[in-house]
Amino acid sequence: MKESALPTLFSQQKRSGLGRWAQWLGLLGVSVSALAENPHRPFTRLPYLQGSSPTQIHVLWRTEGPIQPVVRWGTQPDRLDQTVPLAAIVTRASLGTNGQPMLPQWLSLRTPENLSLPKLHSAPIGTFQYEAAIEGLSPDTVYYYGVFNGSERLTAESPEQRFQTQPQPGPVRPYRFWVLGDSGTGREAQRAVHEGMQAWVKQDGRPLDFWIHVGDMAYGTGRDVEFQSRFFESYQTTLRNSVCWPAMGNHEGHTSKGSTGIGPYYDAYWVPTRAESGGLASGTEAYYSFDHGNIHFICLDSHDLDRKPSGAMAKWLKADLEKAKAEWLIAFWHHPPYTKGSHDSDKEADLIEVRHHLLPILESGGVDLVLTGHSHIYERSMLMDGAYSTNATVAENFILDDGDGDPRGDGAYRKGAGLRPHEGAVQVVAGHSGASLGRVGTSPVMRRTLVEHGSLLVDVEGDTLVGRMINREGVERDRFSLVKRGTPLVRRLSLPWQPPEYKAPDKSSKSPYPPPLDYQVLIPAGAEWKALSGAHPQGSSWSRPGFDDASWLRSKAPFDSGRGRLFGAERASKEGRPSLYVRREFTVSQADRVTELGLWVDYADGIIVHLNGQEVARVNVGRSSGRNAQGVKQREDSGAVYVPLGSIARFLVDGVNVLGIECHAHSEGSIDFGLNPALWMED
């Protein structure tokens, strides 16, 4: 259920600023009441495609509680005449642990049979995941599929429920794939980038073959619920008919580990470990390779595995490159070897090690294109080779072609046919697909630097590759091309073109934190709270469950000194600074299905937010709390803003919870003091 009614502000001055998010979304043609789709029951994760090969593909989905899983497929959407054998469907489950509190409906599922199923790392209790392998397919062929619960069809009879198998390695035809990174915020920019790509592809008339995500698809800590709301629900229309090939980012690395292959990231994806899709078997989902027609792809784990040449990943990489026979070689991972966006590749050890240890191996193998994220910016290099320094990156003698690479401008970058060592590669940082953007400078090897949201579309046809940066409005903002033909002369430029020196813009006011697109309202605007003014509560028990608040006033928000609702001549602290404390219970049926809690709140001047007695947010208050609160700053902006609450995975419980908010004025003379909160839940 979505909420379209936004809170009313507590003063006329601030009321004028309340609707800026609603107005902003409205200008974009977005309805606040219909921004995202939650899966329909029994699904908790709608079917999506993984692990394609010329003769095989995997369909994965989740349900609340078990079903009798059946997958049917065929060459016509209305004629699914083949059925996946039950033995080819792997079932995993999340059923909690002995003694763990859980809803009664899940206790009955803790049977010996269900408890023996492979376990999901940290999915909500009651989750069943199904992984169906469809085998015996023909290469480069379109099929349609449906998911059933026994004889009951769960997915629609639609041409959108389709997949196309990979071609056999080698054939030359047009291939198109989409690249994005650092997208998983669940915010408006992520949605706009996805829709911008879809609009461009629809207008161009050539669909995606597959897509690549270079990491950070589930902010902020890669929890299972963050994957669900910020990846699977966000990209469902693309996931259901095209395979996403993933690379783990540092945010997924909070809860998933490459060394063990365990965590929500590894539950979410099926990638080849035994060379099922071409390449060389890696024996791990942390890094892998696959072939698609005349292109060989390599995915590495740049986050938490050894990057040194002596490490297992680098040894596998060398062996895989020795085996590769494709015409094109494309590598992708999370941490960029060259960037001056929100990260600096000359100052951060992870990025320096990638550049120093892994790039020499790849460039010796003839890599053509390197795709990364992590830095929240779009950067695209010139044709380059050999810049492995652990100190400051320079362009001199490492640039092989300093043109713009645009067929309409200086012309395409040129290399010899096949996989030829040290003939140059293009580096693309595509960490601009949803997270807040940033820039610290300009890397000297970059031909194009854009601080705007977007993604990358890549077309490969025969000996020609074309990359396009498509921004959130669906507009092409950069184009480059590589042509592999003949034996061009390789030359290293001692004085290559250099990008203009970066000048940081004048410091501007900080943008408000965007609210989630998909939310429910747990405590609406204008709700009734128990409130205390004119005094401070003793200790911190006031914000915990079980506190006796019988002596507190029962009053509806907004709380406003100007209206005299609570505040008169009394002053609540030694220095006469007004303060207010409010508390209210709210109910959550299953806490492990909640992605985020946040306040849509207007306040003056500082607030501290407590969940079940634990602090989860602080704005404009320097130190301590209650009567000892120090460093309360005057709020400079006005109107309602979104304030996310931290650590809810630790403090939120099934059933009744208590939200407590303390509000402090910055001085005794504050005339615009008040509070108007609403509690939102991203689910």
XYZ file of C-alpha atoms in Angstrom:
683
model
C 0.000 0.000 0.000
C 1.393 3.404 -0.945
C 0.613 6.739 0.704
C -0.128 9.802 -1.384
C -1.089 12.262 1.343
C 1.968 14.206 2.464
C 2.181 15.724 5.974
C 0.902 19.203 6.759
C 3.536 21.613 8.030
C 3.377 23.316 11.381
C 3.517 26.910 10.171
C 2.373 28.826 7.125
C 5.966 29.770 6.298
C 7.020 26.155 6.285
C 3.850 24.939 4.576
C 5.074 26.622 1.424
C 8.090 24.306 1.371
C 6.350 21.064 2.337
C 5.385 19.907 -1.095
C 8.765 20.329 -2.782
C 9.343 16.590 -3.033
C 5.780 15.965 -4.182
C 5.990 18.855 -6.653
C 9.396 17.654 -7.831
C 8.079 14.132 -8.407
C 5.004 15.561 -10.096
C 7.112 17.548 -12.532
C 8.739 14.290 -13.518
C 5.364 12.727 -14.185
C 5.610 10.412 -11.194
C 2.640 9.610 -8.992
C 3.604 9.398 -5.352
C 0.896 6.801 -4.852
C 2.105 4.417 -7.577
C 5.881 4.535 -7.775
C 6.817 0.879 -7.471
C 5.267 -2.565 -7.490
C 5.539 -5.088 -4.704
C 5.296 -8.741 -5.756
C 1.815 -10.240 -5.721
C 1.266 -13.219 -3.473
C 2.446 -15.864 -3.097
C 5.535 -14.287 -4.674
C 7.884 -12.284 -2.500
C 10.346 -12.061 -5.404
C 8.996 -12.302 -8.913
C 10.648 -14.705 -11.397
C 13.907 -13.524 -12.940
C 16.552 -14.961 -15.255
C 20.087 -16.054 -14.436
C 23.002 -18.104 -15.746
C 22.288 -18.301 -19.463
C 24.207 -20.493 -21.914
C 23.484 -21.693 -25.471
C 21.503 -24.662 -24.116
C 20.484 -23.685 -20.572
C 19.004 -20.903 -18.453
C 17.870 -20.559 -14.842
C 14.604 -19.093 -13.563
C 14.609 -18.022 -9.900
C 11.800 -16.743 -7.681
C 10.681 -16.563 -4.053
C 7.418 -17.193 -2.259
C 6.028 -16.610 1.208
C 5.767 -20.174 2.407
C 6.238 -23.236 0.180
C 4.504 -24.024 -3.088
C 4.535 -26.973 -5.474
C 7.039 -25.466 -7.962
C 6.417 -26.056 -11.650
C 8.059 -24.262 -14.589
C 6.714 -24.744 -18.097
C 8.273 -23.408 -21.269
C 7.891 -23.417 -25.014
C 8.455 -21.478 -28.210
C 5.058 -19.719 -28.070
C 3.674 -17.705 -25.134
C 0.369 -19.577 -25.310
C 1.925 -23.004 -25.773
C 4.195 -23.943 -22.890
C 4.431 -27.610 -23.771
C 7.632 -28.498 -21.892
C 8.024 -28.918 -18.116
C 11.155 -28.621 -15.993
C 11.704 -31.856 -14.042
C 11.267 -31.428 -10.297
C 14.811 -32.772 -9.843
C 16.079 -29.733 -11.779
C 14.544 -27.285 -9.280
C 16.619 -26.432 -6.200
C 14.641 -25.221 -3.173
C 16.190 -23.076 -0.446
C 14.456 -21.770 2.659
C 14.724 -19.356 5.565
C 13.081 -20.885 8.626
C 14.923 -19.250 11.511
C 16.823 -21.000 14.272
C 15.859 -22.981 17.351
C 14.386 -20.686 19.966
C 14.199 -17.679 17.647
C 10.971 -15.670 18.079
C 8.800 -15.931 14.953
C 5.228 -15.733 13.808
C 3.147 -18.850 14.564
C 2.514 -19.430 10.861
C 6.222 -20.166 10.344
C 6.612 -22.551 13.284
C 4.517 -25.162 11.502
C 6.950 -25.081 8.551
C 9.912 -26.155 10.681
C 9.496 -29.775 9.681
C 12.486 -32.106 9.347
C 12.017 -32.089 5.579
C 11.998 -28.293 5.300
C 14.823 -27.845 7.792
C 17.002 -30.118 5.662
C 16.719 -27.750 2.667
C 19.711 -25.554 1.756
C 19.457 -22.370 3.800
C 19.147 -18.795 2.673
C 21.627 -16.578 4.481
C 19.315 -13.974 6.020
C 16.091 -13.825 4.052
C 12.897 -13.042 5.971
C 11.596 -16.026 7.902
C 9.107 -17.989 5.822
C 10.905 -17.321 2.520
C 11.260 -20.173 0.036
C 13.516 -19.669 -2.993
C 13.244 -21.808 -6.104
C 15.973 -22.158 -8.743
C 14.850 -23.979 -11.873
C 17.377 -25.069 -14.503
C 15.838 -25.227 -17.987
C 18.069 -27.472 -20.091
C 18.171 -28.983 -23.558
C 17.506 -25.678 -25.305
C 18.566 -24.562 -28.777
C 21.168 -21.795 -29.080
C 20.136 -18.215 -29.857
C 16.441 -19.038 -29.604
C 13.548 -17.175 -27.987
C 11.428 -19.161 -25.513
C 8.531 -18.307 -23.215
C 8.024 -19.543 -19.668
C 5.545 -19.626 -16.847
C 5.764 -20.394 -13.136
C 3.028 -22.478 -11.548
C 1.976 -23.727 -8.129
C 1.029 -27.207 -9.204
C -1.598 -26.565 -11.876
C -2.245 -22.955 -10.792
C -0.530 -20.450 -13.043
C 1.218 -17.717 -11.030
C 2.774 -15.652 -13.831
C 0.778 -13.975 -16.559
C 0.459 -15.409 -20.037
C 2.525 -12.678 -21.630
C 5.212 -12.308 -24.312
C 7.208 -10.445 -21.638
C 7.767 -13.760 -19.804
C 10.479 -14.827 -22.217
C 14.179 -15.485 -22.570
C 16.670 -15.925 -25.360
C 19.471 -18.432 -25.087
C 23.008 -17.373 -25.823
C 24.466 -18.002 -29.269
C 27.193 -20.542 -29.628
C 30.647 -18.987 -29.128
C 31.853 -17.370 -32.330
C 28.834 -16.280 -34.404
C 28.857 -12.680 -35.519
C 25.595 -10.777 -35.217
C 24.608 -7.570 -33.435
C 24.759 -7.874 -29.627
C 23.557 -5.269 -27.131
C 24.087 -5.150 -23.388
C 23.403 -2.610 -20.655
C 25.907 -1.593 -17.951
C 25.093 0.138 -14.681
C 26.619 0.521 -11.261
C 25.998 1.955 -7.795
C 22.284 2.102 -8.421
C 20.598 0.361 -5.516
C 19.133 3.238 -3.526
C 15.423 2.736 -4.119
C 15.224 6.444 -4.924
C 13.968 8.483 -7.840
C 17.305 8.723 -9.674
C 17.552 4.933 -9.898
C 14.080 4.692 -11.394
C 14.788 7.513 -13.863
C 17.996 5.876 -15.128
C 16.212 2.572 -15.714
C 13.335 4.237 -17.526
C 15.723 6.431 -19.508
C 17.479 3.325 -20.827
C 14.172 1.615 -21.607
C 12.905 4.647 -23.507
C 16.083 4.919 -25.560
C 16.079 1.208 -26.425
C 12.396 1.279 -27.341
C 12.907 4.247 -29.646
C 15.970 2.618 -31.201
C 14.043 -0.607 -31.734
C 16.802 -2.994 -30.666
C 16.309 -4.832 -27.346
C 18.896 -5.866 -24.783
C 20.540 -9.266 -25.013
C 21.624 -9.104 -21.352
C 22.978 -6.654 -18.784
C 25.851 -6.205 -16.374
C 25.800 -4.676 -12.902
C 29.232 -3.624 -11.625
C 28.217 -3.609 -7.955
C 26.484 -1.710 -5.168
C 23.045 -2.841 -6.214
C 21.757 -2.986 -2.610
C 22.544 0.035 -0.442
C 23.531 0.502 2.289
C 24.739 -2.897 3.634
C 23.622 -5.477 1.071
C 20.952 -6.916 3.357
C 18.489 -9.368 1.870
C 15.594 -6.925 2.174
C 17.678 -4.227 0.463
C 18.247 -6.552 -2.479
C 14.520 -7.125 -2.687
C 13.300 -3.524 -2.559
C 16.249 -1.787 -4.208
C 17.188 -4.256 -6.928
C 14.573 -6.880 -7.697
C 11.505 -4.681 -7.379
C 13.289 -1.800 -9.109
C 14.324 -3.776 -12.205
C 11.607 -6.427 -12.446
C 10.502 -5.441 -15.938
C 14.051 -6.017 -17.219
C 14.946 -8.978 -14.994
C 12.048 -11.123 -16.197
C 13.318 -11.356 -19.768
C 17.071 -10.621 -19.741
C 19.916 -12.004 -17.649
C 21.840 -9.756 -15.276
C 25.513 -10.722 -14.811
C 26.641 -9.287 -11.440
C 29.845 -8.167 -9.738
C 29.934 -7.709 -5.974
C 30.433 -4.201 -4.617
C 31.678 -3.050 -1.257
C 28.143 -2.424 0.015
C 27.138 -6.017 -0.752
C 30.379 -6.940 0.987
C 28.961 -5.829 4.349
C 26.898 -9.020 4.488
C 28.386 -11.293 1.792
C 31.893 -12.730 1.638
C 33.782 -13.741 -1.480
C 36.000 -16.126 0.464
C 33.019 -18.229 1.548
C 30.482 -17.501 -1.184
C 27.869 -16.914 1.521
C 25.498 -13.973 1.921
C 22.479 -12.281 0.311
C 24.505 -11.475 -2.821
C 25.257 -15.153 -3.370
C 21.663 -16.130 -2.613
C 20.419 -13.646 -5.210
C 22.434 -14.765 -8.236
C 23.311 -17.916 -10.135
C 26.587 -17.567 -12.040
C 28.743 -20.231 -13.699
C 31.380 -21.892 -11.559
C 32.106 -24.868 -13.840
C 32.333 -23.075 -17.192
C 28.644 -23.731 -17.928
C 28.530 -20.561 -20.047
C 31.995 -20.817 -21.575
C 35.365 -19.701 -20.305
C 37.318 -21.525 -17.618
C 35.774 -23.006 -14.482
C 36.567 -20.856 -11.444
C 35.019 -23.067 -8.771
C 33.560 -19.978 -7.080
C 30.751 -17.493 -7.659
C 33.037 -14.643 -6.571
C 34.655 -14.472 -10.029
C 33.724 -16.148 -13.288
C 33.717 -15.822 -17.073
C 31.275 -16.448 -19.886
C 31.061 -16.216 -23.668
C 28.393 -14.462 -25.669
C 28.841 -14.935 -29.390
C 32.222 -13.469 -30.305
C 32.708 -11.744 -26.914
C 34.453 -13.165 -23.847
C 33.483 -11.607 -20.504
C 35.409 -11.788 -17.244
C 34.006 -10.781 -13.838
C 36.351 -10.262 -10.879
C 35.835 -9.693 -7.146
C 37.734 -6.482 -6.421
C 36.268 -6.088 -2.941
C 37.452 -8.760 -0.543
C 39.700 -11.239 -2.360
C 43.456 -11.229 -2.837
C 44.317 -9.108 -5.884
C 47.999 -10.013 -6.039
C 49.399 -12.029 -8.971
C 50.121 -14.888 -6.579
C 46.487 -15.074 -5.439
C 43.962 -17.655 -6.609
C 41.867 -15.116 -8.534
C 44.815 -13.751 -10.528
C 46.052 -17.264 -11.308
C 42.607 -18.216 -12.587
C 42.488 -14.989 -14.614
C 45.743 -15.824 -16.365
C 44.550 -19.331 -17.168
C 41.200 -18.096 -18.436
C 42.875 -15.578 -20.738
C 45.146 -18.248 -22.159
C 42.054 -20.247 -23.123
C 40.007 -17.333 -24.523
C 39.447 -17.480 -28.306
C 36.867 -14.712 -28.785
C 37.191 -11.629 -30.960
C 36.407 -9.298 -28.051
C 37.479 -9.286 -24.408
C 35.494 -7.292 -21.845
C 36.209 -7.307 -18.101
C 34.110 -5.923 -15.257
C 34.308 -5.514 -11.498
C 33.534 -2.848 -8.889
C 36.623 -0.778 -7.948
C 37.950 1.421 -10.790
C 41.665 1.614 -11.562
C 41.267 5.228 -12.718
C 38.831 7.757 -11.270
C 38.509 11.215 -9.763
C 34.809 11.029 -8.976
C 33.487 10.368 -5.492
C 36.615 8.212 -5.038
C 40.245 8.916 -5.927
C 42.163 6.074 -7.542
C 45.510 7.660 -6.619
C 44.743 7.663 -2.894
C 42.742 4.514 -2.119
C 44.517 1.199 -1.659
C 41.794 -0.993 -3.194
C 41.827 0.986 -6.414
C 45.621 1.205 -6.579
C 45.982 -2.558 -6.123
C 43.492 -3.255 -8.920
C 45.490 -0.994 -11.230
C 48.882 -2.355 -10.202
C 48.136 -6.083 -10.004
C 45.187 -6.958 -12.237
C 45.418 -4.575 -15.192
C 48.835 -5.876 -16.377
C 47.345 -9.383 -16.626
C 44.293 -8.210 -18.528
C 46.177 -5.949 -20.904
C 48.609 -8.772 -21.639
C 45.540 -10.795 -22.586
C 44.308 -8.148 -25.008
C 41.403 -6.658 -23.051
C 39.328 -4.167 -25.044
C 36.922 -2.650 -22.513
C 37.027 -2.430 -18.703
C 33.789 -1.639 -16.863
C 33.741 -0.542 -13.203
C 31.696 1.497 -10.717
C 32.239 2.494 -7.053
C 32.969 6.127 -7.942
C 29.662 7.940 -8.418
C 30.349 9.535 -11.757
C 30.608 8.706 -15.457
C 34.188 8.670 -16.750
C 35.425 7.285 -20.066
C 39.074 7.080 -21.033
C 40.998 7.442 -24.244
C 42.574 4.313 -25.740
C 45.273 3.498 -23.196
C 47.693 0.843 -21.979
C 50.332 0.350 -19.302
C 49.438 2.959 -16.647
C 50.020 0.782 -13.583
C 51.732 3.228 -11.222
C 50.986 2.994 -7.505
C 51.498 6.757 -7.300
C 49.777 9.517 -9.244
C 48.346 8.450 -12.596
C 49.768 10.221 -15.629
C 48.781 10.052 -19.284
C 52.171 10.606 -20.916
C 53.310 7.517 -22.878
C 50.254 5.521 -21.780
C 47.747 6.966 -24.256
C 47.680 5.237 -27.647
C 44.967 7.418 -29.205
C 43.972 10.730 -27.644
C 41.005 11.405 -29.919
C 37.427 11.470 -28.690
C 36.717 7.983 -30.029
C 33.439 9.179 -31.535
C 32.733 7.984 -35.104
C 31.094 11.377 -35.698
C 34.120 13.272 -34.364
C 37.767 12.185 -34.346
C 36.781 8.668 -35.364
C 36.805 5.297 -33.630
C 39.747 3.936 -31.691
C 41.462 1.212 -33.705
C 43.063 -2.082 -32.733
C 44.156 -5.186 -34.540
C 41.786 -8.094 -35.096
C 41.585 -10.743 -32.375
C 42.958 -10.602 -28.825
C 46.291 -8.836 -29.122
C 48.313 -7.786 -26.074
C 48.922 -4.131 -25.205
C 47.056 -2.559 -28.106
C 44.945 -0.496 -25.747
C 41.678 -0.591 -23.859
C 38.929 1.859 -22.952
C 38.166 2.290 -19.256
C 34.603 3.205 -18.254
C 33.464 4.124 -14.743
C 29.679 3.703 -14.646
C 28.950 4.319 -10.979
C 26.332 6.952 -11.813
C 23.145 4.906 -11.949
C 21.348 5.982 -8.775
C 23.576 6.973 -5.856
C 24.411 10.607 -5.086
C 27.064 11.941 -7.457
C 30.484 13.354 -6.624
C 33.728 14.616 -8.117
C 37.115 15.502 -6.665
C 39.011 16.222 -9.863
C 39.798 14.962 -13.368
C 41.800 11.876 -14.168
C 44.341 12.721 -16.908
C 43.457 9.574 -18.866
C 39.756 10.428 -19.156
C 38.377 11.854 -22.371
C 34.844 12.330 -21.016
C 33.717 13.113 -17.451
C 30.040 13.671 -16.657
C 28.540 14.278 -13.230
C 25.004 13.195 -13.997
C 22.934 10.076 -13.526
C 22.809 7.547 -16.334
C 24.047 4.199 -17.594
C 25.958 2.683 -20.496
C 24.647 0.825 -23.546
C 27.150 -1.212 -25.539
C 26.605 -2.560 -29.053
C 28.994 -5.071 -30.610
C 28.628 -6.005 -34.244
C 31.411 -7.908 -35.917
C 34.627 -5.909 -35.611
C 32.954 -2.763 -34.203
C 31.989 -1.847 -30.639
C 29.974 1.286 -29.826
C 29.346 2.545 -26.290
C 26.770 5.183 -25.414
C 26.166 6.923 -22.106
C 22.398 7.382 -21.830
C 21.394 9.815 -19.096
C 18.337 9.679 -16.864
C 16.246 11.533 -19.435
C 17.058 8.960 -22.108
C 19.460 11.299 -23.931
C 22.790 10.159 -25.371
C 25.562 12.131 -23.626
C 28.690 10.312 -24.816
C 29.551 7.974 -27.651
C 32.760 6.097 -28.335
C 33.719 3.284 -30.671
C 36.385 0.632 -31.033
C 37.133 -0.988 -34.403
C 39.287 -4.143 -34.520
C 40.530 -4.572 -38.042
C 43.871 -5.232 -39.693
C 47.095 -4.333 -37.871
C 47.093 -0.639 -36.927
C 50.321 0.995 -35.819
C 50.613 1.127 -32.017
C 52.176 4.379 -30.848
C 52.536 5.873 -27.384
C 51.924 9.595 -27.149
C 54.431 11.579 -25.139
C 52.196 14.658 -25.042
C 48.598 13.426 -25.335
C 45.519 15.600 -25.151
C 44.709 16.548 -21.583
C 41.284 17.261 -20.109
C 40.683 20.764 -18.770
C 41.694 21.368 -15.178
C 38.815 20.740 -12.828
C 37.506 23.654 -10.824
C 35.227 22.746 -7.965
C 31.925 24.638 -8.095
C 31.070 27.184 -5.470
C 29.775 25.518 -2.352
C 26.035 25.243 -2.598
C 23.416 24.321 -0.046
C 23.139 20.637 0.704
C 20.362 18.851 -1.161
C 17.780 17.110 1.018
C 17.984 13.346 1.278
C 15.472 11.852 -1.175
C 12.648 9.712 0.189
C 12.082 6.126 -0.963
C 9.774 5.551 -3.910
C 7.995 2.567 -2.386
C 6.698 3.063 1.130
C 3.873 2.588 3.612
C 2.888 5.108 6.259
C 3.090 3.659 9.759
C 2.331 6.890 11.636
C 0.481 9.455 9.511
C 0.752 13.209 9.640
C -1.550 14.681 12.229
C -1.459 11.521 14.340
C -2.011 11.559 18.080
C 1.085 11.288 20.266
C 1.840 11.331 23.979
C 3.805 14.540 24.547
C 5.778 16.274 27.289
C 6.757 19.951 27.306
C 7.904 22.356 29.986
C 10.012 19.652 31.625
C 12.569 16.978 30.813
C 11.881 13.294 31.422
C 14.233 11.551 33.808
C 16.717 9.279 32.049
C 16.025 7.602 28.720
C 13.282 5.173 29.703
C 10.668 7.527 28.185
C 11.525 6.233 24.681
C 11.319 2.523 25.571
C 8.409 0.084 25.503
C 6.621 -0.221 28.830
C 7.196 3.365 29.963
C 4.334 4.810 32.008
C 3.290 7.918 30.058
C -0.049 8.407 31.832
C 0.996 11.879 32.993
C 1.940 13.006 29.478
C -0.482 15.001 27.350
C -2.371 13.282 24.547
C -2.164 15.628 21.571
C -2.197 15.606 17.778
C 0.617 16.869 15.587
C 1.641 19.423 14.507
C 3.214 20.717 17.716
C 3.820 24.412 17.317
C 4.887 27.131 19.732
C 3.216 29.713 17.544
C -0.177 28.035 17.871
C 0.258 27.600 21.620
C -0.703 23.925 21.394
C 1.826 22.890 24.034
C 4.071 25.812 24.756
C 3.315 28.809 26.901
C 5.392 30.717 29.385
C 7.070 27.550 30.629
C 10.602 26.852 29.510
C 12.047 23.372 29.578
C 15.723 23.795 30.338
C 18.068 25.754 32.534
C 18.902 28.235 29.826
C 15.243 28.647 28.917
C 15.515 26.760 25.607
C 12.191 25.143 24.604
C 12.192 21.359 24.299
C 9.543 18.780 23.446
C 9.342 14.993 23.835
C 6.819 12.820 21.986
C 6.322 9.066 21.860
C 3.988 6.734 20.031
C 3.594 3.005 19.503
C 3.388 1.455 16.048
C 3.112 -2.138 14.871
C 5.193 -4.085 12.364
C 4.053 -7.609 11.596
C 7.447 -8.939 10.477
C 10.496 -6.776 11.131
C 12.870 -8.715 8.860
C 10.819 -7.665 5.814
C 11.404 -3.937 6.454
C 14.104 -2.276 4.366
C 14.114 1.159 5.979
C 12.237 3.397 8.372
C 12.315 7.150 7.935
C 10.639 10.308 9.113
C 8.940 12.743 6.802
C 9.318 15.559 9.274
C 9.231 19.291 9.719
C 11.083 20.482 12.790
C 12.867 23.394 14.440
C 15.614 23.321 15.361
C 17.177 19.954 16.274
C 15.791 16.448 16.752
C 16.986 13.138 18.178
C 15.000 10.042 17.199
C 14.791 6.882 19.304
C 13.490 3.435 18.349
C 12.662 1.179 21.294
C 14.984 3.231 23.457
C 17.918 3.283 21.002
C 19.058 6.385 19.127
C 18.581 5.967 15.371
C 18.867 9.537 14.031
C 20.192 12.933 15.103
C 19.858 16.221 13.229
C 21.295 19.592 14.353
C 22.121 18.377 17.875
C 25.828 18.132 18.655
C 26.209 15.986 21.765
C 24.244 14.177 24.451
C 20.437 14.235 24.700
C 17.541 15.253 26.901
C 18.304 17.981 29.416
C 22.020 17.586 28.575
C 21.657 18.139 24.823
C 24.426 20.428 23.563
C 25.287 22.232 20.360
C 21.763 22.649 19.017
C 22.062 24.537 15.726
C 19.476 26.757 14.193
C 17.869 25.033 11.252
C 18.771 26.915 8.091
C 16.269 25.413 5.658
C 12.530 25.064 6.035
C 9.801 22.595 5.231
C 9.450 18.864 5.637
C 12.412 16.645 4.811
C 13.080 12.936 4.828
C 15.297 11.616 7.642
C 16.268 7.915 7.365
C 16.536 5.993 10.619
C 19.670 3.890 11.088
C 20.248 0.467 12.683
C 16.647 -0.663 12.353
C 17.789 -4.222 11.634
C 19.110 -4.292 15.213
C 16.320 -2.499 17.050
C 13.039 -3.090 15.194
C 10.989 -6.032 16.505
C 7.946 -7.980 15.385
C 4.781 -6.535 16.865
C 4.640 -3.340 18.921
C 7.500 -0.815 18.715
C 7.946 2.631 20.253
C 9.130 5.709 18.373
C 10.376 8.578 20.531
C 11.396 12.007 19.276
C 12.934 14.838 21.241
C 12.949 18.299 19.684
C 15.117 21.187 20.926
C 15.168 24.853 20.020
C 18.575 26.393 19.416
C 18.041 29.252 21.884
C 15.656 30.691 24.469
C 14.483 33.288 21.995
C 13.381 30.804 19.324
C 10.009 31.874 17.943
C 9.670 29.183 15.270
C 9.858 26.024 17.350
C 7.865 22.911 16.663
C 7.592 19.383 15.298
C 5.418 17.630 12.724
C 6.467 13.997 12.128
C 5.186 11.096 10.046
C 6.809 7.644 10.030
C 7.362 5.921 6.697
C 8.397 2.327 6.065
C 10.174 1.204 2.907
C 9.105 -2.391 2.391
